[in-house]
PDB file of C-alpha atoms in Angstrom:
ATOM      1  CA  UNK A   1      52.413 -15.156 -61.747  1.00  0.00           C
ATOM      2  CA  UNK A   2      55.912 -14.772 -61.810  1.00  0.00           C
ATOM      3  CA  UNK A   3      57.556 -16.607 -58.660  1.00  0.00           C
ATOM      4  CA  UNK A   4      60.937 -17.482 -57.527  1.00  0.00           C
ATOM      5  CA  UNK A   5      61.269 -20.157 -54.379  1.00  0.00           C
ATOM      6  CA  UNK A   6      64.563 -20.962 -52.948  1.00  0.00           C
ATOM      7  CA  UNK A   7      65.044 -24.219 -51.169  1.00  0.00           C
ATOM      8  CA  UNK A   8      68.095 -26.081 -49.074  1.00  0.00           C
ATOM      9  CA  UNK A   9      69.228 -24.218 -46.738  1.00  0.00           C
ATOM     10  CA  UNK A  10      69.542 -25.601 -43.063  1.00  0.00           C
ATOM     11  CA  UNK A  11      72.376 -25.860 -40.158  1.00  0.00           C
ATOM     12  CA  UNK A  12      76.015 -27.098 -41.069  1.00  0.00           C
ATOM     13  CA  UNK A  13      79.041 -27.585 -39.778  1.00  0.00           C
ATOM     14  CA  UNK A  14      81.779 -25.053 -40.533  1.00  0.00           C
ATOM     15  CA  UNK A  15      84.174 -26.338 -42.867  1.00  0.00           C
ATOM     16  CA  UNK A  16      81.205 -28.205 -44.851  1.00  0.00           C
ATOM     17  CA  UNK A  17      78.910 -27.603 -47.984  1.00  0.00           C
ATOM     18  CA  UNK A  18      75.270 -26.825 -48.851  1.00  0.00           C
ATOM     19  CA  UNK A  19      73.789 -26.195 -51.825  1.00  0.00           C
ATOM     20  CA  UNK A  20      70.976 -23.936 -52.756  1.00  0.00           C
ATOM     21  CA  UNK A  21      67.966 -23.902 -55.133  1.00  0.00           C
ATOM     22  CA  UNK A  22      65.721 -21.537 -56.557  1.00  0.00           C
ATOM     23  CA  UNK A  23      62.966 -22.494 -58.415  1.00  0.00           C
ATOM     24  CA  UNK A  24      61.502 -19.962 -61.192  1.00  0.00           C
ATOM     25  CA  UNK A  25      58.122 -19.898 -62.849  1.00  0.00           C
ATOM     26  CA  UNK A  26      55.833 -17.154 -64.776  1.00  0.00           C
ATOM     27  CA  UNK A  27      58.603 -15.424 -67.204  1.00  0.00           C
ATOM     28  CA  UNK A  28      61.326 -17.043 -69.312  1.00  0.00           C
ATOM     29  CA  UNK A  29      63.972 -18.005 -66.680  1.00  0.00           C
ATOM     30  CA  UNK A  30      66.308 -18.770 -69.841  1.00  0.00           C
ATOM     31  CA  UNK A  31      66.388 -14.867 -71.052  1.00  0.00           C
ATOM     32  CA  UNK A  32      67.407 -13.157 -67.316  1.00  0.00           C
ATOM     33  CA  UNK A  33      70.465 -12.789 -65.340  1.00  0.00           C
ATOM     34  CA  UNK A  34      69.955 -14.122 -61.801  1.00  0.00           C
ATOM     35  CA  UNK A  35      71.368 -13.323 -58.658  1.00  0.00           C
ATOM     36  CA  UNK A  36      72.127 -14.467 -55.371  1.00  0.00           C
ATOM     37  CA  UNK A  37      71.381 -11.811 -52.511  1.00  0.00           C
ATOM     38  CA  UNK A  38      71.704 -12.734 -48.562  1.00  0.00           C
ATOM     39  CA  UNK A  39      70.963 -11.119 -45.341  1.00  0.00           C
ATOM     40  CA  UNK A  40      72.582 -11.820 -42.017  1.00  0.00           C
ATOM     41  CA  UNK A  41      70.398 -12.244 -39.059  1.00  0.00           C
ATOM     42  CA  UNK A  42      69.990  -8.175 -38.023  1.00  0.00           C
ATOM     43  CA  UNK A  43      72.168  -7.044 -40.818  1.00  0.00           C
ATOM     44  CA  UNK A  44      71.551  -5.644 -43.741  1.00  0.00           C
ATOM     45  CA  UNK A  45      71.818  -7.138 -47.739  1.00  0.00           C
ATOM     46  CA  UNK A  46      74.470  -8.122 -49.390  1.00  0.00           C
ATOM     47  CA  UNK A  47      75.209  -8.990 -52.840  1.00  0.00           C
ATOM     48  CA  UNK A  48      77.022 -12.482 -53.174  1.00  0.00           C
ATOM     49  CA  UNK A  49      77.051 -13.606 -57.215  1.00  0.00           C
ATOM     50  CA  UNK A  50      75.272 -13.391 -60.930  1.00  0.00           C
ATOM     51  CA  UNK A  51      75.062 -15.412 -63.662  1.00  0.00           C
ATOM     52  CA  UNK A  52      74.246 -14.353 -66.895  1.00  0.00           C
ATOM     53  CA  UNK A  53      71.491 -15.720 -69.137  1.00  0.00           C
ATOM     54  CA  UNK A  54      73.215 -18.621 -70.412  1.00  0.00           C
ATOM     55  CA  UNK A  55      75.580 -19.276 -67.639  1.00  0.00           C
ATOM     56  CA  UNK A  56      78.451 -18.341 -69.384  1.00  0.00           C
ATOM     57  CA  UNK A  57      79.706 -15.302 -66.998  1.00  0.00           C
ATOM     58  CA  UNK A  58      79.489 -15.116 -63.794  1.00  0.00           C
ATOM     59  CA  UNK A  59      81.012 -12.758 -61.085  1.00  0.00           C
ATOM     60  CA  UNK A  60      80.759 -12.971 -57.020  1.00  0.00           C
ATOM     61  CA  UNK A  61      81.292 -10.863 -54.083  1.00  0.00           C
ATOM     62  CA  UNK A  62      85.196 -11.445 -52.317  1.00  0.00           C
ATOM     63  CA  UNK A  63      83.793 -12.368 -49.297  1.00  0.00           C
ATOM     64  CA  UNK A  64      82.355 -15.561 -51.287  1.00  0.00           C
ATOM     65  CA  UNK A  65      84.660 -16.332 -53.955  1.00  0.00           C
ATOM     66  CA  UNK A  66      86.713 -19.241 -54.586  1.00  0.00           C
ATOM     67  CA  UNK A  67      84.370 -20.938 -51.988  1.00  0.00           C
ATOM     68  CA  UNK A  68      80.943 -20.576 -53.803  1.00  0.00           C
ATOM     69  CA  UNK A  69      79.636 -21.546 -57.070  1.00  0.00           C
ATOM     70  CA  UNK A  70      76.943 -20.029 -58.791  1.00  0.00           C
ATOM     71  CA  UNK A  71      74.825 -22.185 -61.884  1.00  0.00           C
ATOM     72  CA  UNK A  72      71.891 -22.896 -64.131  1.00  0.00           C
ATOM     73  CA  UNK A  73      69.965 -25.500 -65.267  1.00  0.00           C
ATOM     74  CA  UNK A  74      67.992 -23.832 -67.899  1.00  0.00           C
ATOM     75  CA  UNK A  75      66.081 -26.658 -69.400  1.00  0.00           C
ATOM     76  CA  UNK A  76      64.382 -27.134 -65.208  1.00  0.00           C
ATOM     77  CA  UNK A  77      64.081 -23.151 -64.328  1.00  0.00           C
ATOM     78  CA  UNK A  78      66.427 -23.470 -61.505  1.00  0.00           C
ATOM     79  CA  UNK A  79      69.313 -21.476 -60.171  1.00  0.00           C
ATOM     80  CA  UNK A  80      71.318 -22.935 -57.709  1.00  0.00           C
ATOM     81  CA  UNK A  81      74.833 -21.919 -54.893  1.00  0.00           C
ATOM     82  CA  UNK A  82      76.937 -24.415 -54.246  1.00  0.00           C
ATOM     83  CA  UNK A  83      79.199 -23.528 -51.079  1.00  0.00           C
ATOM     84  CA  UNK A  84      81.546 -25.057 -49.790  1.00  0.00           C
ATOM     85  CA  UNK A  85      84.452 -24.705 -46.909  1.00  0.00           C
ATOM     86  CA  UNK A  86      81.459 -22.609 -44.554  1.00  0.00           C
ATOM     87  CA  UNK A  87      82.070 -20.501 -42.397  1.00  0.00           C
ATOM     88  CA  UNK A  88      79.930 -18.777 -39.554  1.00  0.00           C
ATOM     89  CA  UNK A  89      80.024 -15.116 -40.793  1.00  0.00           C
ATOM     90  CA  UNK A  90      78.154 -17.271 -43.762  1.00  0.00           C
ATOM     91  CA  UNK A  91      75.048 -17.473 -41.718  1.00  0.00           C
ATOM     92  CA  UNK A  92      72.117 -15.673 -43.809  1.00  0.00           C
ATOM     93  CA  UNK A  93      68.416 -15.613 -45.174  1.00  0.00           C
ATOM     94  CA  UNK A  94      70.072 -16.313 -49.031  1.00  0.00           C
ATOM     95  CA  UNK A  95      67.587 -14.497 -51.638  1.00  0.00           C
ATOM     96  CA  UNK A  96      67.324 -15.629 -55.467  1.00  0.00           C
ATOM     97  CA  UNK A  97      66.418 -12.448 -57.322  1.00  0.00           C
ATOM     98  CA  UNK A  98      65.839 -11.509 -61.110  1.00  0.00           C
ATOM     99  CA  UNK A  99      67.849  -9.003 -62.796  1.00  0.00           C
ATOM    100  CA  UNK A 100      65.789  -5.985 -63.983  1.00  0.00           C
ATOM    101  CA  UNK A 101      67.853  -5.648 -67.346  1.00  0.00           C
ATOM    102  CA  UNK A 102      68.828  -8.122 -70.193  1.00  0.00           C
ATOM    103  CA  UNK A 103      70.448 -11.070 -69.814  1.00  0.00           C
ATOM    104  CA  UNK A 104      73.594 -10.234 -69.745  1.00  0.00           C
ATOM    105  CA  UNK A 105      76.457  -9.524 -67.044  1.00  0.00           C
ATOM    106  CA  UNK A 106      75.666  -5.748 -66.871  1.00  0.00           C
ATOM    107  CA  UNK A 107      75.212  -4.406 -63.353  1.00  0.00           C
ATOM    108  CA  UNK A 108      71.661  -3.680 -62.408  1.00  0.00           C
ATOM    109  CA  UNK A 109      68.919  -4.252 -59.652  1.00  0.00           C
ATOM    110  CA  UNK A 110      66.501  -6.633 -58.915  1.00  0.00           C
ATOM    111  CA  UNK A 111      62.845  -6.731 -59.656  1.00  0.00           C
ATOM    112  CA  UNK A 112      62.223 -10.426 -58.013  1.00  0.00           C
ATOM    113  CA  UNK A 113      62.728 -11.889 -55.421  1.00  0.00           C
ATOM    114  CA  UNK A 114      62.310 -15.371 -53.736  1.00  0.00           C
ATOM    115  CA  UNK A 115      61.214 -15.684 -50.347  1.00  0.00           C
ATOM    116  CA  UNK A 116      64.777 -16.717 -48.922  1.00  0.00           C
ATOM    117  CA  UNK A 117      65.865 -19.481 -47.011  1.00  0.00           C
ATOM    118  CA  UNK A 118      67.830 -19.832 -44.094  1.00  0.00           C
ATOM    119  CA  UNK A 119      71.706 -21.395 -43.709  1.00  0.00           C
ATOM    120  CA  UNK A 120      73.418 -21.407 -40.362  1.00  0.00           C
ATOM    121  CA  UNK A 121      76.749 -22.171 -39.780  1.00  0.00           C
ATOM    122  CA  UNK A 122      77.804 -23.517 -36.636  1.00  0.00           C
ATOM    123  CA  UNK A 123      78.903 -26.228 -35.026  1.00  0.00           C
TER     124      UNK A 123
ATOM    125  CA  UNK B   1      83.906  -0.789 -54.482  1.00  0.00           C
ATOM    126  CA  UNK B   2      81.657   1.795 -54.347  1.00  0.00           C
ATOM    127  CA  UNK B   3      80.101   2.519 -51.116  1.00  0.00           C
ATOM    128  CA  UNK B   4      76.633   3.292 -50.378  1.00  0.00           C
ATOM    129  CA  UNK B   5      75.585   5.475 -47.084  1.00  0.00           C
ATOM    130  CA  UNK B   6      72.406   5.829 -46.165  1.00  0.00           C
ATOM    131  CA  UNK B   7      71.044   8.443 -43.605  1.00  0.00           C
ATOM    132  CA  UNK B   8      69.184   8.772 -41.008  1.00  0.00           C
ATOM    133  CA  UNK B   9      69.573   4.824 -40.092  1.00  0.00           C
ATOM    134  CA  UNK B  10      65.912   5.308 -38.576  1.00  0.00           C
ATOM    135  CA  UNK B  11      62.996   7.570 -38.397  1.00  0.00           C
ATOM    136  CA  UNK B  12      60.245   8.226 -36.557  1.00  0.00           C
ATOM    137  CA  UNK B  13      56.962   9.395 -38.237  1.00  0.00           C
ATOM    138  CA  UNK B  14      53.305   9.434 -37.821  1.00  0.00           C
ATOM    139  CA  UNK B  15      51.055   8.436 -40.599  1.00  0.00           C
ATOM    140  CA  UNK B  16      50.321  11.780 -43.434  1.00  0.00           C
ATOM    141  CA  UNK B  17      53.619  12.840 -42.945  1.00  0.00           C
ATOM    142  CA  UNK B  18      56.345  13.311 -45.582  1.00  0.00           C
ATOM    143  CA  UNK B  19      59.798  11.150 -45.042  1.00  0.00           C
ATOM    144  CA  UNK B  20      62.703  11.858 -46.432  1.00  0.00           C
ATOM    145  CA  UNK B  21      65.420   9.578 -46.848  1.00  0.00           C
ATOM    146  CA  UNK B  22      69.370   9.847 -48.161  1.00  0.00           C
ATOM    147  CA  UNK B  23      71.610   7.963 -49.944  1.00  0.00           C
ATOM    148  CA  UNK B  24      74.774   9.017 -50.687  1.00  0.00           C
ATOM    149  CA  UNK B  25      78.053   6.924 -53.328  1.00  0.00           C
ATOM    150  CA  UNK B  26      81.417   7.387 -52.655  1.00  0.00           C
ATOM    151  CA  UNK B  27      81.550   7.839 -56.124  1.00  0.00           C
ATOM    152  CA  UNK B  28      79.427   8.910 -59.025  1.00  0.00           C
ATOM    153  CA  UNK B  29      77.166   6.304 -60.173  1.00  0.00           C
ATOM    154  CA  UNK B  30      74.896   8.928 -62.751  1.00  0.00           C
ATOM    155  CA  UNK B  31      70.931   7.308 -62.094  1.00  0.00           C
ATOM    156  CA  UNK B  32      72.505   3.543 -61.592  1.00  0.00           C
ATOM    157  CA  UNK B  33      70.335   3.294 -58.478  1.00  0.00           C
ATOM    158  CA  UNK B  34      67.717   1.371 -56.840  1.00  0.00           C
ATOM    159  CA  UNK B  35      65.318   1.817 -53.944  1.00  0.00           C
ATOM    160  CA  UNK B  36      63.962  -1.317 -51.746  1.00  0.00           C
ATOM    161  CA  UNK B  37      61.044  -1.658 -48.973  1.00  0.00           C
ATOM    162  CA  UNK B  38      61.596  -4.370 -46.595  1.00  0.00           C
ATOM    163  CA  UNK B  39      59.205  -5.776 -43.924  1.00  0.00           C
ATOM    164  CA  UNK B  40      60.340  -7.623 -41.451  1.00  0.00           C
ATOM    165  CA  UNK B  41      60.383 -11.772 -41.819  1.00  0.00           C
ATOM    166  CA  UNK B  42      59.991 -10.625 -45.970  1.00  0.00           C
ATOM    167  CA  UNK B  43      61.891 -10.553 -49.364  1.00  0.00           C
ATOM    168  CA  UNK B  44      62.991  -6.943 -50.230  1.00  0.00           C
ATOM    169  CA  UNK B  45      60.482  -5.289 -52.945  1.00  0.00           C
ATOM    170  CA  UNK B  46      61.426  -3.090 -55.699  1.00  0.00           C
ATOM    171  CA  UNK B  47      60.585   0.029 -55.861  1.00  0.00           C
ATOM    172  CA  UNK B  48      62.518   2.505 -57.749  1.00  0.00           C
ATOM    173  CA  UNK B  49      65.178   2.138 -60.676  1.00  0.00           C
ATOM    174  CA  UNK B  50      66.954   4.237 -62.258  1.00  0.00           C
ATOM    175  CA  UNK B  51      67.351   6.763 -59.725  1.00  0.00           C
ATOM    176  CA  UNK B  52      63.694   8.049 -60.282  1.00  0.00           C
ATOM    177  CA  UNK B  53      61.518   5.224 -62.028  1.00  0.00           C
ATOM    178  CA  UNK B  54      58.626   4.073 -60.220  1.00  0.00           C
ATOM    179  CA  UNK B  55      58.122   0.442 -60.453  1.00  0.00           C
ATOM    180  CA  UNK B  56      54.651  -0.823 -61.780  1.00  0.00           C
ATOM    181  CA  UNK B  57      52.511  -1.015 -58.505  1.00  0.00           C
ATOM    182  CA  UNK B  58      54.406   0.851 -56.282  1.00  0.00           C
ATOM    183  CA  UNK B  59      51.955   4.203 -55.159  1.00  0.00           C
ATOM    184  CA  UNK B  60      52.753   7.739 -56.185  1.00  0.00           C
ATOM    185  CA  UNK B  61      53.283   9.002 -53.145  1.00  0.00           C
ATOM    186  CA  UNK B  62      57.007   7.221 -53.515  1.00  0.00           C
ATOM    187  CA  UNK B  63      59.373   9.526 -55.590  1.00  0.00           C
ATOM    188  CA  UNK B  64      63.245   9.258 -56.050  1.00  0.00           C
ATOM    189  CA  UNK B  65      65.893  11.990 -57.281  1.00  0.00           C
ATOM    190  CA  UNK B  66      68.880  12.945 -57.507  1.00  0.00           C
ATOM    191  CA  UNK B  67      72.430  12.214 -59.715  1.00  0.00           C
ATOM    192  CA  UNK B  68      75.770  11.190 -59.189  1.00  0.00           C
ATOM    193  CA  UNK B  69      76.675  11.010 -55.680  1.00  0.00           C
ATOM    194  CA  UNK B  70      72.892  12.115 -53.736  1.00  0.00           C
ATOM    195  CA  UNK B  71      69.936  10.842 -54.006  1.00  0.00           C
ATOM    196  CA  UNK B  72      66.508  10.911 -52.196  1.00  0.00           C
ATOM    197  CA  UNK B  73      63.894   8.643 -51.168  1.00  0.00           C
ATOM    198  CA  UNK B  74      60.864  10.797 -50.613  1.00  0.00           C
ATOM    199  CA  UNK B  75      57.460   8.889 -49.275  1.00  0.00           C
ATOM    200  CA  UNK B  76      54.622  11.836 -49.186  1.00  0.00           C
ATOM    201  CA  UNK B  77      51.701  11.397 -46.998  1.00  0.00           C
ATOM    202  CA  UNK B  78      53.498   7.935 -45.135  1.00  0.00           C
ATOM    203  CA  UNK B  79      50.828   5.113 -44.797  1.00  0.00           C
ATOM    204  CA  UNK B  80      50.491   2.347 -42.254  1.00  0.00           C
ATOM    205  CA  UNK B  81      51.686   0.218 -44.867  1.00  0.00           C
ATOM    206  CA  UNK B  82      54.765   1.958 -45.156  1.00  0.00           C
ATOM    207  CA  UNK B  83      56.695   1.641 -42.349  1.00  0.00           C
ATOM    208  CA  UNK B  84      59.346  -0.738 -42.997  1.00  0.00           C
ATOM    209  CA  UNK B  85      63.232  -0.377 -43.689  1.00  0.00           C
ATOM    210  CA  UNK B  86      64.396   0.995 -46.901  1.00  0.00           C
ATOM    211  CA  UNK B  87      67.403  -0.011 -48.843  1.00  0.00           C
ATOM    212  CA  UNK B  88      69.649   2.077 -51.328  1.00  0.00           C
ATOM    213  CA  UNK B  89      71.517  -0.084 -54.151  1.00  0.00           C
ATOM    214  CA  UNK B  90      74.044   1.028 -56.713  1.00  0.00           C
ATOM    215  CA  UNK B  91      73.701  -0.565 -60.490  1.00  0.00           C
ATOM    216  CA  UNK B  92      76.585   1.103 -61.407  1.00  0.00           C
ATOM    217  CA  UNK B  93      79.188  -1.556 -60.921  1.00  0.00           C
ATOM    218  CA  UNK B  94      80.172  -4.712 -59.505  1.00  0.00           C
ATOM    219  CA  UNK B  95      80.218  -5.505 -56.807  1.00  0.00           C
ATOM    220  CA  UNK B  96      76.455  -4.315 -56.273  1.00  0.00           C
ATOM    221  CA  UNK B  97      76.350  -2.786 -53.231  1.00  0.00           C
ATOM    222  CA  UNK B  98      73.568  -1.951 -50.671  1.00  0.00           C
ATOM    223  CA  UNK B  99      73.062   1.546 -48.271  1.00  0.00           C
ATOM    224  CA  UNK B 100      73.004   0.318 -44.345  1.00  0.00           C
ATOM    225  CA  UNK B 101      69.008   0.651 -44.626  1.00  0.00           C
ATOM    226  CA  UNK B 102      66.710   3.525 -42.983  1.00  0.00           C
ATOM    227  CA  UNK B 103      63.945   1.755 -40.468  1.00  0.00           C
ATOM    228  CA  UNK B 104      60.885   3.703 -40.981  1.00  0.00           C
ATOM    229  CA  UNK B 105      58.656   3.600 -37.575  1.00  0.00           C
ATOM    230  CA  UNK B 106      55.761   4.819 -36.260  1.00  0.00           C
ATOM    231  CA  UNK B 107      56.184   7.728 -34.311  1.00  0.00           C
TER     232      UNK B 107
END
């Protein structure tokens, strides 16, 4: 069936880097926009970056850019956040989700999600 | 950005009644919107697009309207299964943004 599983989060430091994975399997991983999606502990969700199809375009929230990097590795099914300089408003469940639409950079929702995993930022 | 308001932030029901919930832009967003259950400890599920479009799955007693600015989340006959929080999402623009959520409890 089709599955998303995200992987690497954990506790850091603020000031350092983690980087996330999500894993894809049951639909063609290579023909969707993906997005990242997190929730703070309590809060409610928040948007935080998209790639498109081919990992040529990609857009974040403000709160996130310049400090995270959204990418693809097509050939392995995987989507994956690199972020760096962390800080503690950071702290999240991070969600990989499908976008409903084509592949492309058009705004939409999302009809799949991973389970999430966990960063915390603190020292 | 567009900003998404949801209302009430929680309600209390007992199961077989109807629940209502808002969702308001701060600006028009035509049927760019998406509704979201969420359980607690869980990934959000989709449930809604397009304003009104009921996802594969999802039970008829779910319904969503409206156009523009307001739009409704409408759960007919609420389930045990059905209490969770519910989340609003405009598709209209980036940045995507999210309501505040409605909890759904038991009453």
């Amino acid at each position: 069936q089709v599955e998303l599983g995200e992987s690497g989060g954990g506790v850091v430091q603020p000031g350092r880097s983690l980087r996330l994975s999500c894993v894809a399997s049951g639909f063609t991983f290579s023909s969707f926009a993906m997005h990242w999606v997190r929730q703070a502990p309590g809060k409610g969700l928040e948007w935080v970056a998209v790639i498109s199809f081919d990992g040529d375009n990609k857009k974040y929230a403000d709160s996130v850019k310049g400090r995270f990097t959204i990418s693809r590795d097509n050939s392995n099914n995987t989507l994956h956040l690199h972020m760096n300089s962390l800080r503690p408003e950071d702290t999240a469940v991070y969600y990989c989700a499908r976008s409903v639409g084509s592949g492309s950079l058009d705004p939409d929702g999302f009809d799949i999600w991973g389970q999430g995993t966990m960063v915390t930022v603190s020292s | 950005d567009i900003q998404m308001t949801q209302s009430p932030s929680s309600v209390s029901a007992s199961v077989g009644d109807r629940v209502t919930i808002t969702c308001r832009a701060s600006q028009g967003i035509s049927t760019w919107l998406a509704w979201y259950q969420q359980k607690p400890g869980k990934a959000p599920k989709f449930l809604i697009n397009a304003a009104s479009s009921l996802q594969s799955g999802v039970p008829s007693r779910f319904s969503g309207s409206g156009f523009g600015t307001d739009f409704t989340l409408t759960i007919n006959s609420l389930q045990p299964e059905d209490f969770a929080t519910y989340y609003c999402q405009q598709a209209n623009s980036f940045p995507l943004t999210f309501g505040g959520g409605t909890k759904v409890e038991i009453k």
